[in-house]
């Protein structure tokens, strides 16, 4: 199992950062390798990714979600095993720290070597930086879901 942790400070209020992160279908706009995310229910999403020339499809289930605090998930079907949590931390009125923790199970030699070389960490860092550019450039979220999942 590989573990990736990354944080980034974004210059928007906490609720805007959180609300945007609940808009899973917008993830391809700032996440490298994410081809599409389709929201199936309030807590399930189907992902299509392209990693190292290989297409992967999987479904995630939100296992915990508390507005303006955290979103946690795990895969429930498909060919990629992962779980993670994103937490949101108030720094100032217009500054929020977004912390990403991701655990995933690389399969095959290429993914294992890539993980050992830190390719997954670099990708998550790039995704966090693109999220910062995306949300700061907009100034407002594209939507938001404020539901609570325990």
PDB file of C-alpha atoms in Angstrom:
ATOM      1  CA  UNK A   1       0.000   0.000   0.000  1.00  0.00           C
ATOM      2  CA  UNK A   2       1.346   3.436  -0.954  1.00  0.00           C
ATOM      3  CA  UNK A   3       0.595   6.574   1.008  1.00  0.00           C
ATOM      4  CA  UNK A   4       0.620  10.121  -0.334  1.00  0.00           C
ATOM      5  CA  UNK A   5       0.126  13.260   1.745  1.00  0.00           C
ATOM      6  CA  UNK A   6      -0.040  16.787   0.368  1.00  0.00           C
ATOM      7  CA  UNK A   7      -1.322  20.133   1.585  1.00  0.00           C
ATOM      8  CA  UNK A   8      -1.835  23.465  -0.116  1.00  0.00           C
ATOM      9  CA  UNK A   9      -3.061  26.860   1.028  1.00  0.00           C
ATOM     10  CA  UNK A  10      -5.699  28.401  -1.222  1.00  0.00           C
ATOM     11  CA  UNK A  11      -6.697  32.049  -1.137  1.00  0.00           C
ATOM     12  CA  UNK A  12     -10.455  31.541  -0.819  1.00  0.00           C
ATOM     13  CA  UNK A  13     -12.776  31.177   2.182  1.00  0.00           C
ATOM     14  CA  UNK A  14     -13.037  27.699   3.683  1.00  0.00           C
ATOM     15  CA  UNK A  15     -16.632  27.128   2.521  1.00  0.00           C
ATOM     16  CA  UNK A  16     -15.708  27.908  -1.103  1.00  0.00           C
ATOM     17  CA  UNK A  17     -12.773  25.456  -1.078  1.00  0.00           C
ATOM     18  CA  UNK A  18     -14.917  22.764   0.554  1.00  0.00           C
ATOM     19  CA  UNK A  19     -17.918  23.315  -1.725  1.00  0.00           C
ATOM     20  CA  UNK A  20     -15.744  23.058  -4.843  1.00  0.00           C
ATOM     21  CA  UNK A  21     -14.215  19.795  -3.628  1.00  0.00           C
ATOM     22  CA  UNK A  22     -17.737  18.307  -3.430  1.00  0.00           C
ATOM     23  CA  UNK A  23     -18.151  18.933  -7.179  1.00  0.00           C
ATOM     24  CA  UNK A  24     -16.538  15.673  -8.241  1.00  0.00           C
ATOM     25  CA  UNK A  25     -17.522  15.981 -11.894  1.00  0.00           C
ATOM     26  CA  UNK A  26     -15.233  19.053 -12.155  1.00  0.00           C
ATOM     27  CA  UNK A  27     -12.142  17.043 -11.099  1.00  0.00           C
ATOM     28  CA  UNK A  28     -10.940  16.448 -14.707  1.00  0.00           C
ATOM     29  CA  UNK A  29     -10.453  20.216 -14.970  1.00  0.00           C
ATOM     30  CA  UNK A  30      -7.578  20.127 -12.467  1.00  0.00           C
ATOM     31  CA  UNK A  31      -6.634  16.479 -11.838  1.00  0.00           C
ATOM     32  CA  UNK A  32      -4.073  14.975 -14.189  1.00  0.00           C
ATOM     33  CA  UNK A  33      -5.130  11.640 -15.612  1.00  0.00           C
ATOM     34  CA  UNK A  34      -8.764  11.910 -14.522  1.00  0.00           C
ATOM     35  CA  UNK A  35     -10.799  11.471 -17.689  1.00  0.00           C
ATOM     36  CA  UNK A  36     -14.231  11.673 -16.043  1.00  0.00           C
ATOM     37  CA  UNK A  37     -16.072  11.422 -12.747  1.00  0.00           C
ATOM     38  CA  UNK A  38     -19.781  10.637 -12.852  1.00  0.00           C
ATOM     39  CA  UNK A  39     -21.802  11.124  -9.705  1.00  0.00           C
ATOM     40  CA  UNK A  40     -24.039   8.064  -9.377  1.00  0.00           C
ATOM     41  CA  UNK A  41     -25.661   8.938  -6.022  1.00  0.00           C
ATOM     42  CA  UNK A  42     -24.981  11.457  -3.276  1.00  0.00           C
ATOM     43  CA  UNK A  43     -22.194   9.194  -2.001  1.00  0.00           C
ATOM     44  CA  UNK A  44     -21.023   7.167  -5.047  1.00  0.00           C
ATOM     45  CA  UNK A  45     -18.914   8.259  -8.004  1.00  0.00           C
ATOM     46  CA  UNK A  46     -17.670   6.366 -11.067  1.00  0.00           C
ATOM     47  CA  UNK A  47     -14.149   7.353 -12.096  1.00  0.00           C
ATOM     48  CA  UNK A  48     -12.339   6.818 -15.386  1.00  0.00           C
ATOM     49  CA  UNK A  49      -8.612   7.531 -15.200  1.00  0.00           C
ATOM     50  CA  UNK A  50      -5.634   7.133 -17.472  1.00  0.00           C
ATOM     51  CA  UNK A  51      -2.415   6.418 -15.588  1.00  0.00           C
ATOM     52  CA  UNK A  52       0.762   5.527 -17.417  1.00  0.00           C
ATOM     53  CA  UNK A  53      -1.156   4.773 -20.593  1.00  0.00           C
ATOM     54  CA  UNK A  54      -3.521   2.423 -18.779  1.00  0.00           C
ATOM     55  CA  UNK A  55      -7.236   3.189 -18.387  1.00  0.00           C
ATOM     56  CA  UNK A  56      -8.708   2.338 -14.986  1.00  0.00           C
ATOM     57  CA  UNK A  57     -12.367   2.433 -13.986  1.00  0.00           C
ATOM     58  CA  UNK A  58     -13.622   2.247 -10.414  1.00  0.00           C
ATOM     59  CA  UNK A  59     -16.420   3.379  -8.117  1.00  0.00           C
ATOM     60  CA  UNK A  60     -15.813   5.224  -4.855  1.00  0.00           C
ATOM     61  CA  UNK A  61     -18.110   5.529  -1.853  1.00  0.00           C
ATOM     62  CA  UNK A  62     -17.965   8.530   0.466  1.00  0.00           C
ATOM     63  CA  UNK A  63     -17.594   7.019   3.920  1.00  0.00           C
ATOM     64  CA  UNK A  64     -17.520  10.260   5.893  1.00  0.00           C
ATOM     65  CA  UNK A  65     -18.346  13.827   4.989  1.00  0.00           C
ATOM     66  CA  UNK A  66     -18.776  16.809   7.282  1.00  0.00           C
ATOM     67  CA  UNK A  67     -19.316  20.244   5.691  1.00  0.00           C
ATOM     68  CA  UNK A  68     -16.291  22.538   5.866  1.00  0.00           C
ATOM     69  CA  UNK A  69     -14.262  19.808   7.632  1.00  0.00           C
ATOM     70  CA  UNK A  70     -13.603  16.575   5.725  1.00  0.00           C
ATOM     71  CA  UNK A  71     -14.480  14.169   2.946  1.00  0.00           C
ATOM     72  CA  UNK A  72     -13.314  10.529   3.159  1.00  0.00           C
ATOM     73  CA  UNK A  73     -13.812   7.775   0.569  1.00  0.00           C
ATOM     74  CA  UNK A  74     -12.859   4.271  -0.436  1.00  0.00           C
ATOM     75  CA  UNK A  75     -13.208   2.237  -3.612  1.00  0.00           C
ATOM     76  CA  UNK A  76     -16.076  -0.227  -3.606  1.00  0.00           C
ATOM     77  CA  UNK A  77     -15.711  -1.715  -7.088  1.00  0.00           C
ATOM     78  CA  UNK A  78     -13.331  -1.664 -10.008  1.00  0.00           C
ATOM     79  CA  UNK A  79      -9.697  -2.271 -10.756  1.00  0.00           C
ATOM     80  CA  UNK A  80      -8.079   0.325  -8.474  1.00  0.00           C
ATOM     81  CA  UNK A  81      -7.921  -0.022  -4.709  1.00  0.00           C
ATOM     82  CA  UNK A  82      -7.666   3.268  -2.841  1.00  0.00           C
ATOM     83  CA  UNK A  83      -8.979   5.267   0.074  1.00  0.00           C
ATOM     84  CA  UNK A  84      -8.373   8.774   1.222  1.00  0.00           C
ATOM     85  CA  UNK A  85      -9.444  11.854   3.073  1.00  0.00           C
ATOM     86  CA  UNK A  86      -9.353  15.558   2.319  1.00  0.00           C
ATOM     87  CA  UNK A  87      -9.565  17.965   5.243  1.00  0.00           C
ATOM     88  CA  UNK A  88     -10.159  21.705   5.196  1.00  0.00           C
ATOM     89  CA  UNK A  89      -8.567  24.057   7.727  1.00  0.00           C
ATOM     90  CA  UNK A  90      -9.460  27.698   8.350  1.00  0.00           C
ATOM     91  CA  UNK A  91      -6.349  29.899   8.291  1.00  0.00           C
ATOM     92  CA  UNK A  92      -7.839  33.352   7.689  1.00  0.00           C
ATOM     93  CA  UNK A  93     -11.046  34.797   6.265  1.00  0.00           C
ATOM     94  CA  UNK A  94      -9.831  34.244   2.699  1.00  0.00           C
ATOM     95  CA  UNK A  95      -7.239  31.499   3.199  1.00  0.00           C
ATOM     96  CA  UNK A  96      -7.823  27.767   3.654  1.00  0.00           C
ATOM     97  CA  UNK A  97      -5.434  24.844   3.987  1.00  0.00           C
ATOM     98  CA  UNK A  98      -6.508  21.769   2.011  1.00  0.00           C
ATOM     99  CA  UNK A  99      -4.841  18.554   3.208  1.00  0.00           C
ATOM    100  CA  UNK A 100      -4.972  15.430   1.030  1.00  0.00           C
ATOM    101  CA  UNK A 101      -4.159  11.917   2.246  1.00  0.00           C
ATOM    102  CA  UNK A 102      -4.370   9.047  -0.209  1.00  0.00           C
ATOM    103  CA  UNK A 103      -3.672   5.343   0.268  1.00  0.00           C
ATOM    104  CA  UNK A 104      -3.624   3.179  -2.826  1.00  0.00           C
ATOM    105  CA  UNK A 105      -2.462  -0.235  -3.904  1.00  0.00           C
ATOM    106  CA  UNK A 106      -0.183  -0.060  -6.961  1.00  0.00           C
ATOM    107  CA  UNK A 107      -0.515  -3.036  -9.262  1.00  0.00           C
ATOM    108  CA  UNK A 108       2.050  -4.303 -11.698  1.00  0.00           C
ATOM    109  CA  UNK A 109       5.709  -3.417 -12.039  1.00  0.00           C
ATOM    110  CA  UNK A 110       5.206   0.019 -13.640  1.00  0.00           C
ATOM    111  CA  UNK A 111       2.887   1.304 -10.890  1.00  0.00           C
ATOM    112  CA  UNK A 112       5.083  -0.121  -8.120  1.00  0.00           C
ATOM    113  CA  UNK A 113       8.216   1.439  -9.590  1.00  0.00           C
ATOM    114  CA  UNK A 114       6.402   4.726 -10.190  1.00  0.00           C
ATOM    115  CA  UNK A 115       5.185   4.805  -6.601  1.00  0.00           C
ATOM    116  CA  UNK A 116       8.671   3.973  -5.287  1.00  0.00           C
ATOM    117  CA  UNK A 117      10.062   6.883  -7.337  1.00  0.00           C
ATOM    118  CA  UNK A 118       7.410   9.265  -5.979  1.00  0.00           C
ATOM    119  CA  UNK A 119       5.473   9.699  -9.221  1.00  0.00           C
ATOM    120  CA  UNK A 120       2.183   9.430  -7.305  1.00  0.00           C
ATOM    121  CA  UNK A 121       3.293  12.116  -4.823  1.00  0.00           C
ATOM    122  CA  UNK A 122       4.268  14.438  -7.681  1.00  0.00           C
ATOM    123  CA  UNK A 123       0.914  13.881  -9.363  1.00  0.00           C
ATOM    124  CA  UNK A 124      -1.053  14.694  -6.187  1.00  0.00           C
ATOM    125  CA  UNK A 125       1.108  17.797  -5.637  1.00  0.00           C
ATOM    126  CA  UNK A 126       0.398  18.914  -9.209  1.00  0.00           C
ATOM    127  CA  UNK A 127      -3.324  18.255  -8.735  1.00  0.00           C
ATOM    128  CA  UNK A 128      -3.306  20.360  -5.536  1.00  0.00           C
ATOM    129  CA  UNK A 129      -1.536  23.209  -7.333  1.00  0.00           C
ATOM    130  CA  UNK A 130      -4.012  23.044 -10.232  1.00  0.00           C
ATOM    131  CA  UNK A 131      -6.913  23.050  -7.726  1.00  0.00           C
ATOM    132  CA  UNK A 132      -5.437  26.227  -6.204  1.00  0.00           C
ATOM    133  CA  UNK A 133      -5.199  27.869  -9.636  1.00  0.00           C
ATOM    134  CA  UNK A 134      -8.711  26.665 -10.545  1.00  0.00           C
ATOM    135  CA  UNK A 135     -10.510  27.877  -7.412  1.00  0.00           C
ATOM    136  CA  UNK A 136      -8.558  31.120  -6.989  1.00  0.00           C
ATOM    137  CA  UNK A 137      -9.076  31.958 -10.664  1.00  0.00           C
ATOM    138  CA  UNK A 138     -12.830  31.476 -10.320  1.00  0.00           C
ATOM    139  CA  UNK A 139     -13.150  33.028  -6.865  1.00  0.00           C
ATOM    140  CA  UNK A 140     -16.387  31.087  -6.443  1.00  0.00           C
ATOM    141  CA  UNK A 141     -17.275  27.430  -6.401  1.00  0.00           C
ATOM    142  CA  UNK A 142     -19.109  25.799  -9.310  1.00  0.00           C
ATOM    143  CA  UNK A 143     -21.580  24.334  -6.809  1.00  0.00           C
ATOM    144  CA  UNK A 144     -21.598  22.555  -3.494  1.00  0.00           C
ATOM    145  CA  UNK A 145     -23.148  19.707  -1.576  1.00  0.00           C
ATOM    146  CA  UNK A 146     -23.483  20.321   2.156  1.00  0.00           C
ATOM    147  CA  UNK A 147     -24.764  16.882   3.136  1.00  0.00           C
ATOM    148  CA  UNK A 148     -23.370  15.063   6.167  1.00  0.00           C
ATOM    149  CA  UNK A 149     -22.270  11.431   5.907  1.00  0.00           C
ATOM    150  CA  UNK A 150     -21.253   9.551   9.068  1.00  0.00           C
TER     151      UNK A 150
END
